[in-house]
Each structure stands twice: as structure tokens, then as C-alpha cells.
Amino acid sequence: MTSIFGLVVKTFRLALPKLGVGWMFALLTINFNRITIYELNIAAVAVTSMLAVHYFLSPFQVIAGRVADQHPIGGLRRTPYLLFGTVLSSIVFLPLPWVAQAMGEGSVVGFSVGVILIALFGIGTAVMGDAHHALIAEVTTPRQRGAVISVVWTFTILSSIIAAGVMSALMPEYTQAAMQRMYNLTPIIAIVSAVLGVIGLEKRLTGGELTAAIEKARSLAPQGNIVSSSVQVLRNNRQAWGMFAFIFISIMSIFLQDALLEPFGGEVFGLTPAETNQFQPTWGGGVLLGMMAMGIASTMLNVSKRNIAIVGCIGTALGMAGLATAALTEQLSGVHPALFVMGLFTGIFNVGALSMMMDMTIEGATGLYMGLWGMAQALGNGIALVFGGALHTGLIETGLLLPNTAYSVIFMIEAAGMVTAAAVVWHLSVKQFHSLAEGRVTSEDTLRVMEAGLAT
């Protein structure tokens, strides 16, 4: 009984840092983009391009991991780096309300400072994310890890939903003062949740243990240029290239509207920030339910991972088409059902796509291939932000189309992208990638999916 209680406490503590992570990402993707694009009338492409910067810094996780492995601080390899990343990423939010105001006034300095701050946020979250994942792996046993990871993943989704509700209460309508007060909470929420979560969990290495750990880390560090090795793999393996393209297209399509959803609610339906804040919980709730449903189904059925990915793509496309219809006809009643369907099938997509990603690796080079798939994901997210903003600027801000028509076009582009992704994955084969048998989704696969995370 004591050991079970101890595991429950440890699991809860490991999940706590996600409270700060969920809050920070909710501020950027739900609040900051809405205020800057809609209330302050800043060109969407400028806002989304700025926010996309942190995605292109995601490879910094590799560097952060190497540094942490080889340079412990006070005998600890994870805790100090996790706390450093938390502090760095959270203090970035203190000047962001000023940045928004300055950008609204047309200040180039304000935009430049914003780009620097988002870059620092990207570095901070990369360091924090790598340290957190490594800490989970090191303080749990293989038997415990699946349950711990599933709780942490669930907490990540729930934290963004809770954050949206809190933001609606704190800032139902935009004022500079209210925005500043809300953003001032970020370091407190992020740092306190991280400290309560991880302090004391990691075993401190001393003496021979510390020396042996550093030597092992250095001996296992990959040699050579990682980028050139990755390009060579894609060039020589058509299946690897197809998988890279599938991940890139699907993630870009899913998140093309990520920074535009709240402005869409304001521009087409005249909704307040508090009302558009509810879009994310609807979508996130659908994702969570889709993942849970697929997790239950995977314990009872042997279903082709490729088919699950295809069903997820097509279902998500149908949800996007529903959103496009709601936009074109200006029917607010259709928005939340469409968002829920999008989220539900995106959750199903996660299981199939991530299971395929994990199968499409080769023993001894797992890190290389998972790095490739992670790179495709980061590029998809980043390009989606930039392209989404460019579409908003080109279609709406120029007056080329009315907002409802323009958003309908954007959502249909997303739907077409998901159908394209389904066509790409249809031609992929785990058998052709290597000599293993065709992959099947199991309950273990689902837990591995939750560990990796994707469209969340």
C-alpha cells in the first residue's frame, strides 16, 4: 500500500511541471495571437511568424541533452536544467504585453524584441522538455513508466483546458492592464509548479557514480554532423522520405489554424476573448477522448496502425470541412461540434501516426530516426504558423475576401492537406522499411504514443 501511495505521489509530482507548460502555451496560442491580430490589428503574418520562431529551435533539445548528460550541476543532471529552462521560458512573458502594444503602434523595435523573446522561450522550453523527459525515464521503472507517462500526457491536455478557463475569468475583454496582470502570473505558476514537481526526486550522483556517468555519456555521444546524416537517410530511403512527408503535411494541416482560431471567432462572429477561449477546451477535450478511446480499443483489437492513421486523417478533414461550412454560412452553432470532431479524430490520428513513427526505426539508430520524425513535426508546426498568418494577411487584411469566406478557404486547405497526408501514408509500409512484420497497435503502443506526444 505504501509503495502504491508513493508511486501516486511521484506520478503527480512529475506531472506538475506541465501545469506551467500548459499555461505558457495557452497564453501564446489562445490569448496573445487573438489580442495582437484582432484587437490590435497587427498583420497576422507578422504575429504568426514571430510565434513560429520557437518551433525552429526545437532541435536545441539535442544540444541540451548532451550538455546535461556530460555536465551535471551539484551531482544532478536533470533538476537544475529543468529549473533553468522553466525560469528562462517563463520570464519571457513579463514584457510580452508591452511587445503586443508596441507592435500595435507599428514599432519595429517592439517586433524585434518579440522575436528575441520567443527565441529565448524556444530555448527554455527545449531545455525544460529534454530534462523533464529524461527525469521521468530515470526515476521510474519500465513497469511504472507507461502509467506515469499516460498521466503526465493527460495532465498536459487538461492544463491547457484549465488555463483557457482561467484566462477567460481574468481577462474577459482586452485591456493592456488586464493583460499585464495575467502575464505577470506566468513565472509564479511555472516556477512553483516545477519546483513542487521535481525538487528531491532525482538521485544526486557523487564520487565514482558521477565520474562513471559522465564518461558513459561522452562515449555514447553521436559523432559527426547530425544534419548531414539525416539528409542522407532521407535521400537513400524512399519509405523514410515518405514518412517524413506524411508527418510534415499532417502536422502542418492540423495546426494551420492554431493561431487563427480565436481571431476567427472575433472576426466572423464578434465573440469576446472569453468566448473564443473556449475553442481550445472543445478541441483538446476531443483529442483526449480520441486518445482514450483508441487506447481502450487497442487493448481488444489488433488494428493496422496505418489504417488508424488514415481514419484519423480523414475524420480530422471532415471536422475541418464542418468548420469551413460553419464559417461560410456564419453558423456559430456549427463551430464547437466541428472542433470536437476535429479533436476526436486528431486523437485517433496520434495513436496511428506515432505508433508508425516508432516502428519506422532501426535498432542502433533509433535516435536518428526519431530525431527525423521530430524534425518533421517541428517544421510542420513552424510552417503552419507562418503560412496561416500569410493566408490571413493575403486574404483578409488585403480585403481580397470577406472574413467568413477567407476562413472557409483556410479550413478547406487544412482539410485538403489531411486528405493528402492520408494518401501519402497509404503508400507507406513498415515491412518495406525493414524486415519486421506489419505493425499492429497494442496497449503498449498506446502508452508509447502518450510518451512521445504529437498533435496536442
Short mmCIF file of C-alpha atoms in Angstrom, two decimals:
data_model
loop_
_atom_site.label_atom_id
_atom_site.label_comp_id
_atom_site.label_asym_id
_atom_site.label_seq_id
_atom_site.Cartn_x
_atom_site.Cartn_y
_atom_site.Cartn_z
CA MET A 1 0.00 0.00 0.00
CA THR A 2 2.85 2.37 0.90
CA SER A 3 4.62 1.70 -2.41
CA ILE A 4 1.41 2.37 -4.35
CA PHE A 5 0.87 5.62 -2.47
CA GLY A 6 4.48 6.60 -3.15
CA LEU A 7 4.05 5.94 -6.89
CA VAL A 8 0.87 8.02 -6.96
CA VAL A 9 2.65 10.94 -5.27
CA LYS A 10 5.66 10.62 -7.59
CA THR A 11 3.42 10.50 -10.67
CA PHE A 12 1.51 13.58 -9.57
CA ARG A 13 4.76 15.46 -8.91
CA LEU A 14 6.19 14.51 -12.29
CA ALA A 15 3.01 15.82 -13.93
CA LEU A 16 3.05 19.14 -12.05
CA PRO A 17 5.57 20.93 -14.33
CA LYS A 18 3.06 20.52 -17.18
CA LEU A 19 0.80 22.98 -15.38
CA GLY A 20 3.25 25.77 -16.19
CA VAL A 21 3.87 24.45 -19.71
CA GLY A 22 0.14 24.34 -20.46
CA TRP A 23 -0.32 27.86 -19.12
CA MET A 24 2.50 29.30 -21.22
CA PHE A 25 1.42 27.70 -24.48
CA ALA A 26 -2.19 28.67 -23.83
CA LEU A 27 -1.15 32.30 -23.39
CA LEU A 28 0.68 32.28 -26.73
CA THR A 29 -1.75 30.28 -28.87
CA ILE A 30 -5.05 31.38 -27.35
CA ASN A 31 -4.53 34.87 -25.92
CA PHE A 32 -1.51 36.60 -27.45
CA ASN A 33 -2.41 35.74 -31.04
CA ARG A 34 -6.04 36.82 -30.55
CA ILE A 35 -5.14 40.17 -28.95
CA THR A 36 -2.44 41.08 -31.46
CA ILE A 37 -4.29 40.04 -34.60
CA TYR A 38 -7.86 41.06 -33.75
CA GLU A 39 -7.84 43.70 -31.01
CA LEU A 40 -4.59 45.44 -32.07
CA ASN A 41 -4.98 44.87 -35.84
CA ILE A 42 -1.41 43.66 -36.35
CA ALA A 43 -0.73 41.80 -39.60
CA ALA A 44 -1.35 38.13 -38.87
CA VAL A 45 1.71 37.02 -40.83
CA ALA A 46 3.92 39.15 -38.57
CA VAL A 47 2.41 37.65 -35.41
CA THR A 48 2.43 34.04 -36.55
CA SER A 49 5.95 34.29 -37.99
CA MET A 50 7.17 35.61 -34.66
CA LEU A 51 5.43 32.84 -32.72
CA ALA A 52 6.81 30.21 -35.11
CA VAL A 53 10.40 31.02 -34.12
CA HIS A 54 10.31 28.76 -31.07
CA TYR A 55 9.42 25.70 -33.16
CA PHE A 56 12.54 26.09 -35.26
CA LEU A 57 14.61 25.97 -32.07
CA SER A 58 13.27 22.55 -31.05
CA PRO A 59 16.49 20.78 -32.18
CA PHE A 60 18.11 22.60 -29.24
CA GLN A 61 16.80 19.67 -27.17
CA VAL A 62 19.58 17.52 -28.60
CA ILE A 63 22.21 20.03 -27.51
CA ALA A 64 20.60 20.50 -24.10
CA GLY A 65 20.52 16.73 -23.57
CA ARG A 66 24.21 16.34 -24.38
CA VAL A 67 25.20 19.20 -22.10
CA ALA A 68 23.09 17.88 -19.20
CA ASP A 69 24.45 14.35 -19.60
CA GLN A 70 28.07 15.46 -19.62
CA HIS A 71 27.92 18.42 -17.20
CA PRO A 72 25.92 17.67 -14.03
CA ILE A 73 25.41 20.54 -11.60
CA GLY A 74 25.93 19.57 -7.97
CA GLY A 75 25.66 15.92 -8.97
CA LEU A 76 22.27 16.46 -10.65
CA ARG A 77 21.80 16.12 -14.41
CA ARG A 78 18.11 16.94 -14.78
CA THR A 79 16.72 19.10 -11.98
CA PRO A 80 18.99 22.18 -12.43
CA TYR A 81 18.46 22.24 -16.20
CA LEU A 82 14.70 21.77 -15.87
CA LEU A 83 14.50 24.67 -13.43
CA PHE A 84 16.76 26.83 -15.61
CA GLY A 85 14.57 26.17 -18.65
CA THR A 86 11.45 26.94 -16.63
CA VAL A 87 12.79 30.26 -15.36
CA LEU A 88 14.05 31.31 -18.80
CA SER A 89 10.85 30.45 -20.65
CA SER A 90 8.51 31.94 -18.03
CA ILE A 91 10.15 35.35 -17.53
CA VAL A 92 9.81 35.93 -21.26
CA PHE A 93 6.10 36.58 -20.68
CA LEU A 94 6.58 39.61 -18.45
CA PRO A 95 7.37 42.05 -21.31
CA LEU A 96 5.07 40.42 -23.90
CA PRO A 97 2.07 42.73 -23.20
CA TRP A 98 4.39 45.68 -23.90
CA VAL A 99 5.59 43.93 -27.06
CA ALA A 100 1.98 43.50 -28.21
CA GLN A 101 1.23 47.17 -27.59
CA ALA A 102 4.42 48.32 -29.32
CA MET A 103 3.71 46.12 -32.34
CA GLY A 104 0.21 47.55 -32.47
CA GLU A 105 1.75 51.01 -32.71
CA GLY A 106 3.94 49.86 -35.62
CA SER A 107 7.19 49.70 -33.68
CA VAL A 108 9.96 47.74 -35.39
CA VAL A 109 11.76 47.61 -32.05
CA GLY A 110 8.73 46.00 -30.46
CA PHE A 111 8.62 43.30 -33.13
CA SER A 112 12.38 42.71 -32.87
CA VAL A 113 12.18 42.35 -29.10
CA GLY A 114 9.26 39.95 -29.56
CA VAL A 115 11.30 37.73 -31.89
CA ILE A 116 14.17 37.63 -29.37
CA LEU A 117 11.80 36.80 -26.52
CA ILE A 118 10.12 33.98 -28.44
CA ALA A 119 13.55 32.60 -29.38
CA LEU A 120 14.51 32.57 -25.69
CA PHE A 121 11.19 30.88 -24.95
CA GLY A 122 12.05 28.20 -27.52
CA ILE A 123 15.46 27.58 -25.94
CA GLY A 124 13.94 27.49 -22.45
CA THR A 125 11.21 25.02 -23.37
CA ALA A 126 13.72 22.84 -25.24
CA VAL A 127 15.96 22.61 -22.18
CA MET A 128 12.99 22.09 -19.88
CA GLY A 129 11.36 19.46 -22.09
CA ASP A 130 14.50 17.38 -22.54
CA ALA A 131 15.29 17.46 -18.80
CA HIS A 132 11.72 16.56 -17.87
CA HIS A 133 11.52 13.57 -20.22
CA ALA A 134 14.93 12.32 -19.09
CA LEU A 135 13.95 12.70 -15.43
CA ILE A 136 10.79 10.65 -15.95
CA ALA A 137 12.84 7.90 -17.59
CA GLU A 138 15.41 7.89 -14.78
CA VAL A 139 13.13 7.96 -11.71
CA THR A 140 10.61 5.36 -12.91
CA THR A 141 10.95 1.66 -13.63
CA PRO A 142 9.99 0.25 -17.05
CA ARG A 143 6.89 -1.28 -15.45
CA GLN A 144 5.81 2.05 -13.95
CA ARG A 145 6.72 4.22 -16.88
CA GLY A 146 3.68 3.64 -19.08
CA ALA A 147 1.22 4.61 -16.36
CA VAL A 148 3.30 7.63 -15.31
CA ILE A 149 3.62 8.88 -18.88
CA SER A 150 -0.09 8.50 -19.58
CA VAL A 151 -0.91 10.60 -16.51
CA VAL A 152 1.65 13.26 -17.46
CA TRP A 153 0.28 13.42 -21.01
CA THR A 154 -3.30 13.69 -19.77
CA PHE A 155 -2.26 16.46 -17.38
CA THR A 156 -0.73 18.34 -20.31
CA ILE A 157 -4.06 18.44 -22.13
CA LEU A 158 -6.05 19.24 -19.01
CA SER A 159 -3.69 22.06 -18.04
CA SER A 160 -4.30 23.87 -21.33
CA ILE A 161 -8.06 23.46 -20.88
CA ILE A 162 -7.87 24.80 -17.31
CA ALA A 163 -5.64 27.67 -18.46
CA ALA A 164 -8.24 28.71 -21.04
CA GLY A 165 -10.90 28.91 -18.34
CA VAL A 166 -8.68 30.92 -16.00
CA MET A 167 -7.81 33.36 -18.78
CA SER A 168 -11.48 33.90 -19.54
CA ALA A 169 -12.08 34.81 -15.90
CA LEU A 170 -9.02 37.05 -15.58
CA MET A 171 -9.45 38.90 -18.88
CA PRO A 172 -12.97 38.64 -20.30
CA GLU A 173 -12.20 41.65 -22.51
CA TYR A 174 -8.88 43.11 -23.58
CA THR A 175 -7.21 45.92 -21.70
CA GLN A 176 -3.47 46.48 -21.50
CA ALA A 177 -3.56 46.46 -17.69
CA ALA A 178 -5.54 43.22 -17.50
CA MET A 179 -3.22 41.54 -19.98
CA GLN A 180 -0.16 42.62 -18.00
CA ARG A 181 -1.61 41.35 -14.71
CA MET A 182 -2.37 37.98 -16.29
CA TYR A 183 1.05 37.61 -17.88
CA ASN A 184 2.72 38.56 -14.58
CA LEU A 185 1.36 35.31 -13.13
CA THR A 186 3.39 33.20 -15.55
CA PRO A 187 6.72 32.94 -13.66
CA ILE A 188 4.85 32.19 -10.44
CA ILE A 189 2.73 29.43 -11.98
CA ALA A 190 5.57 27.86 -13.98
CA ILE A 191 8.35 28.04 -11.39
CA VAL A 192 6.25 27.00 -8.39
CA SER A 193 4.75 24.02 -10.24
CA ALA A 194 8.22 22.95 -11.45
CA VAL A 195 9.81 23.26 -8.00
CA LEU A 196 7.00 21.36 -6.27
CA GLY A 197 7.14 18.77 -9.01
CA VAL A 198 10.81 17.85 -9.22
CA ILE A 199 12.82 19.00 -6.21
CA GLY A 200 14.10 15.95 -4.38
CA LEU A 201 13.08 13.36 -6.99
CA GLU A 202 16.42 12.98 -8.73
CA LYS A 203 19.19 10.92 -7.16
CA ARG A 204 22.32 13.01 -6.59
CA LEU A 205 25.44 11.41 -8.11
CA THR A 206 28.68 11.60 -6.15
CA GLY A 207 32.22 10.29 -6.43
CA GLY A 208 32.62 7.28 -8.66
CA GLU A 209 28.97 7.32 -9.74
CA LEU A 210 29.34 10.85 -11.07
CA THR A 211 32.61 10.07 -12.89
CA ALA A 212 31.19 6.89 -14.45
CA ALA A 213 28.02 8.67 -15.60
CA ILE A 214 29.97 11.45 -17.31
CA GLU A 215 32.33 9.01 -19.04
CA LYS A 216 29.44 6.89 -20.29
CA ALA A 217 27.60 9.94 -21.62
CA ARG A 218 30.67 11.07 -23.55
CA SER A 219 31.28 7.61 -25.01
CA LEU A 220 27.69 7.38 -26.28
CA ALA A 221 27.55 10.88 -27.76
CA PRO A 222 26.97 10.63 -31.54
CA GLN A 223 29.84 11.68 -33.76
CA GLY A 224 29.70 13.72 -36.94
CA ASN A 225 27.17 16.12 -38.38
CA ILE A 226 23.64 15.10 -37.39
CA VAL A 227 22.01 17.19 -40.12
CA SER A 228 24.01 15.70 -42.99
CA SER A 229 23.40 12.17 -41.65
CA SER A 230 19.66 12.84 -41.54
CA VAL A 231 19.57 14.19 -45.11
CA GLN A 232 21.47 11.14 -46.34
CA VAL A 233 18.94 8.81 -44.72
CA LEU A 234 16.03 10.56 -46.43
CA ARG A 235 17.83 10.52 -49.76
CA ASN A 236 18.57 6.81 -49.64
CA ASN A 237 15.28 5.51 -48.20
CA ARG A 238 12.05 6.30 -50.05
CA GLN A 239 9.97 4.97 -47.17
CA ALA A 240 11.77 7.26 -44.72
CA TRP A 241 11.21 10.20 -47.05
CA GLY A 242 7.52 9.27 -47.32
CA MET A 243 7.19 9.11 -43.54
CA PHE A 244 8.89 12.49 -43.19
CA ALA A 245 6.50 13.96 -45.76
CA PHE A 246 3.46 12.39 -44.07
CA ILE A 247 4.34 13.84 -40.66
CA PHE A 248 5.16 17.26 -42.10
CA ILE A 249 1.97 17.53 -44.19
CA SER A 250 -0.35 16.23 -41.48
CA ILE A 251 1.05 18.38 -38.67
CA MET A 252 1.11 21.48 -40.87
CA SER A 253 -2.52 20.83 -41.86
CA ILE A 254 -3.70 20.22 -38.28
CA PHE A 255 -2.08 23.36 -36.92
CA LEU A 256 -2.59 25.76 -39.82
CA GLN A 257 -5.49 27.32 -37.91
CA ASP A 258 -3.79 27.17 -34.49
CA ALA A 259 -3.04 30.91 -34.28
CA LEU A 260 -6.13 31.92 -36.29
CA LEU A 261 -8.93 30.14 -34.45
CA GLU A 262 -9.50 32.82 -31.82
CA PRO A 263 -9.26 35.73 -34.33
CA PHE A 264 -11.74 33.75 -36.48
CA GLY A 265 -14.25 33.82 -33.62
CA GLY A 266 -13.84 37.57 -33.29
CA GLU A 267 -13.84 38.49 -36.97
CA VAL A 268 -16.66 36.24 -38.16
CA PHE A 269 -18.92 36.03 -35.11
CA GLY A 270 -17.89 39.03 -32.99
CA LEU A 271 -17.06 36.83 -29.99
CA THR A 272 -15.18 38.21 -26.99
CA PRO A 273 -11.78 36.82 -25.88
CA ALA A 274 -13.54 34.95 -23.05
CA GLU A 275 -15.83 33.25 -25.58
CA THR A 276 -13.10 32.32 -28.07
CA ASN A 277 -11.01 30.93 -25.20
CA GLN A 278 -13.50 28.06 -25.10
CA PHE A 279 -12.44 26.83 -28.56
CA GLN A 280 -9.28 25.19 -27.22
CA PRO A 281 -11.03 23.16 -24.46
CA THR A 282 -13.51 21.83 -27.02
CA TRP A 283 -10.74 20.73 -29.38
CA GLY A 284 -8.47 19.48 -26.58
CA GLY A 285 -11.30 17.52 -25.00
CA GLY A 286 -11.90 15.80 -28.32
CA VAL A 287 -8.20 14.92 -28.63
CA LEU A 288 -8.18 13.47 -25.12
CA LEU A 289 -11.30 11.40 -25.76
CA GLY A 290 -9.96 10.15 -29.09
CA MET A 291 -6.70 9.02 -27.49
CA MET A 292 -8.53 7.31 -24.62
CA ALA A 293 -10.99 5.58 -26.94
CA MET A 294 -8.19 4.34 -29.17
CA GLY A 295 -6.28 3.20 -26.09
CA ILE A 296 -9.22 1.07 -24.98
CA ALA A 297 -9.79 -0.28 -28.48
CA SER A 298 -6.11 -1.18 -28.84
CA THR A 299 -6.31 -3.49 -25.82
CA MET A 300 -9.05 -5.55 -27.50
CA LEU A 301 -8.31 -5.36 -31.23
CA ASN A 302 -5.28 -5.77 -33.46
CA VAL A 303 -5.77 -2.86 -35.81
CA SER A 304 -3.38 -1.78 -38.52
CA LYS A 305 -1.52 1.35 -37.44
CA ARG A 306 -1.57 2.66 -40.99
CA ASN A 307 -5.36 2.28 -41.14
CA ILE A 308 -5.74 4.09 -37.81
CA ALA A 309 -3.63 6.97 -39.16
CA ILE A 310 -5.75 7.10 -42.32
CA VAL A 311 -9.03 7.11 -40.36
CA GLY A 312 -7.62 9.89 -38.16
CA CYS A 313 -6.64 11.95 -41.21
CA ILE A 314 -9.99 11.57 -42.98
CA GLY A 315 -12.01 12.19 -39.81
CA THR A 316 -10.00 15.28 -39.00
CA ALA A 317 -10.54 16.51 -42.56
CA LEU A 318 -14.31 16.07 -42.13
CA GLY A 319 -14.19 18.15 -38.94
CA MET A 320 -12.25 20.85 -40.79
CA ALA A 321 -14.81 20.78 -43.61
CA GLY A 322 -17.53 21.25 -40.98
CA LEU A 323 -15.67 24.24 -39.60
CA ALA A 324 -15.32 25.66 -43.13
CA THR A 325 -19.07 25.27 -43.63
CA ALA A 326 -19.81 26.99 -40.30
CA ALA A 327 -17.53 29.86 -41.33
CA LEU A 328 -19.00 30.25 -44.81
CA THR A 329 -22.61 30.18 -43.58
CA GLU A 330 -21.78 32.12 -40.40
CA GLN A 331 -23.48 29.48 -38.27
CA LEU A 332 -21.93 29.71 -34.80
CA SER A 333 -23.82 26.60 -33.69
CA GLY A 334 -21.65 24.51 -36.00
CA VAL A 335 -18.28 25.67 -34.68
CA HIS A 336 -17.98 23.70 -31.44
CA PRO A 337 -19.27 20.39 -32.91
CA ALA A 338 -16.77 20.74 -35.77
CA LEU A 339 -13.94 21.49 -33.35
CA PHE A 340 -14.86 18.47 -31.24
CA VAL A 341 -14.88 16.17 -34.29
CA MET A 342 -11.50 17.59 -35.35
CA GLY A 343 -10.09 16.91 -31.91
CA LEU A 344 -11.60 13.42 -31.64
CA PHE A 345 -10.06 12.22 -34.89
CA THR A 346 -6.80 14.05 -34.22
CA GLY A 347 -6.54 11.93 -31.06
CA ILE A 348 -7.07 8.79 -33.16
CA PHE A 349 -4.53 10.09 -35.68
CA ASN A 350 -1.99 10.46 -32.85
CA VAL A 351 -2.15 6.78 -32.00
CA GLY A 352 -1.71 5.53 -35.55
CA ALA A 353 0.88 8.08 -36.67
CA LEU A 354 3.07 7.86 -33.58
CA SER A 355 2.95 4.08 -33.50
CA MET A 356 4.14 4.03 -37.11
CA MET A 357 6.88 6.53 -36.26
CA MET A 358 8.16 4.26 -33.50
CA ASP A 359 8.03 1.20 -35.75
CA MET A 360 9.88 3.01 -38.52
CA THR A 361 13.21 2.97 -36.72
CA ILE A 362 16.21 0.66 -36.86
CA GLU A 363 17.85 -0.81 -33.79
CA GLY A 364 21.05 1.06 -33.10
CA ALA A 365 19.80 4.15 -34.94
CA THR A 366 16.55 4.78 -33.09
CA GLY A 367 17.65 8.24 -32.03
CA LEU A 368 18.42 9.24 -35.60
CA TYR A 369 15.02 8.23 -36.95
CA MET A 370 13.01 9.61 -34.03
CA GLY A 371 15.02 12.80 -34.46
CA LEU A 372 13.99 12.89 -38.11
CA TRP A 373 10.31 12.47 -37.26
CA GLY A 374 10.62 15.11 -34.53
CA MET A 375 12.23 17.48 -37.03
CA ALA A 376 9.33 16.94 -39.45
CA GLN A 377 6.89 17.69 -36.64
CA ALA A 378 8.67 20.90 -35.62
CA LEU A 379 8.92 22.09 -39.23
CA GLY A 380 5.24 21.33 -39.76
CA ASN A 381 4.27 23.36 -36.70
CA GLY A 382 6.52 26.27 -37.65
CA ILE A 383 5.47 26.43 -41.30
CA ALA A 384 1.82 26.15 -40.25
CA LEU A 385 2.11 29.27 -38.12
CA VAL A 386 3.84 31.27 -40.85
CA PHE A 387 1.58 30.04 -43.65
CA GLY A 388 -1.57 30.57 -41.57
CA GLY A 389 -0.61 34.16 -40.89
CA ALA A 390 0.28 34.71 -44.53
CA LEU A 391 -3.13 33.42 -45.62
CA HIS A 392 -4.88 35.73 -43.15
CA THR A 393 -2.90 38.72 -44.34
CA GLY A 394 -3.25 37.88 -48.04
CA LEU A 395 -6.95 37.01 -47.97
CA ILE A 396 -8.47 39.15 -45.22
CA GLU A 397 -6.24 42.11 -44.43
CA THR A 398 -5.90 42.99 -48.11
CA GLY A 399 -9.68 42.90 -48.50
CA LEU A 400 -9.46 40.18 -51.15
CA LEU A 401 -12.15 38.10 -49.43
CA LEU A 402 -14.68 38.65 -46.69
CA PRO A 403 -13.57 37.10 -43.36
CA ASN A 404 -16.14 34.30 -43.42
CA THR A 405 -15.19 33.29 -46.97
CA ALA A 406 -11.46 33.57 -46.27
CA TYR A 407 -11.64 31.39 -43.16
CA SER A 408 -13.70 28.84 -45.06
CA VAL A 409 -10.92 28.69 -47.66
CA ILE A 410 -8.26 28.31 -44.94
CA PHE A 411 -10.12 25.47 -43.22
CA MET A 412 -10.66 23.70 -46.55
CA ILE A 413 -6.94 23.97 -47.30
CA GLU A 414 -6.39 22.19 -44.00
CA ALA A 415 -8.89 19.50 -44.95
CA ALA A 416 -7.20 19.00 -48.33
CA GLY A 417 -3.86 18.68 -46.55
CA MET A 418 -5.18 15.92 -44.30
CA VAL A 419 -6.58 14.02 -47.29
CA THR A 420 -3.17 14.37 -48.97
CA ALA A 421 -1.49 13.05 -45.82
CA ALA A 422 -3.83 10.05 -45.87
CA ALA A 423 -2.85 9.35 -49.49
CA VAL A 424 0.85 9.54 -48.59
CA VAL A 425 0.60 7.19 -45.60
CA TRP A 426 -1.44 4.74 -47.69
CA HIS A 427 1.69 4.03 -49.73
CA LEU A 428 3.94 3.55 -46.70
CA SER A 429 4.87 0.11 -45.41
CA VAL A 430 6.67 -0.84 -42.24
CA LYS A 431 7.56 -4.12 -43.96
CA GLN A 432 9.34 -2.28 -46.71
CA PHE A 433 11.06 0.00 -44.24
CA HIS A 434 12.64 -3.00 -42.54
CA SER A 435 12.14 -6.75 -42.32
CA LEU A 436 9.87 -6.73 -39.27
CA ALA A 437 6.28 -7.93 -39.51
CA GLU A 438 3.50 -5.45 -40.19
CA GLY A 439 2.92 -3.27 -37.11
CA ARG A 440 -0.16 -3.71 -35.00
CA VAL A 441 -1.48 -1.38 -32.32
CA THR A 442 -1.28 -2.86 -28.82
CA SER A 443 -1.86 -1.38 -25.39
CA GLU A 444 1.93 -1.00 -25.09
CA ASP A 445 1.98 1.01 -28.33
CA THR A 446 -0.65 3.37 -26.92
CA LEU A 447 1.46 4.06 -23.85
CA ARG A 448 4.47 4.72 -26.07
CA VAL A 449 2.37 7.13 -28.09
CA MET A 450 1.43 9.01 -24.94
CA GLU A 451 5.12 9.17 -24.04
CA ALA A 452 6.06 10.74 -27.36
CA GLY A 453 3.13 13.13 -27.76
CA LEU A 454 2.30 14.73 -31.13
CA ALA A 455 -0.68 16.88 -32.05
CA THR A 456 -1.52 18.13 -28.59
#
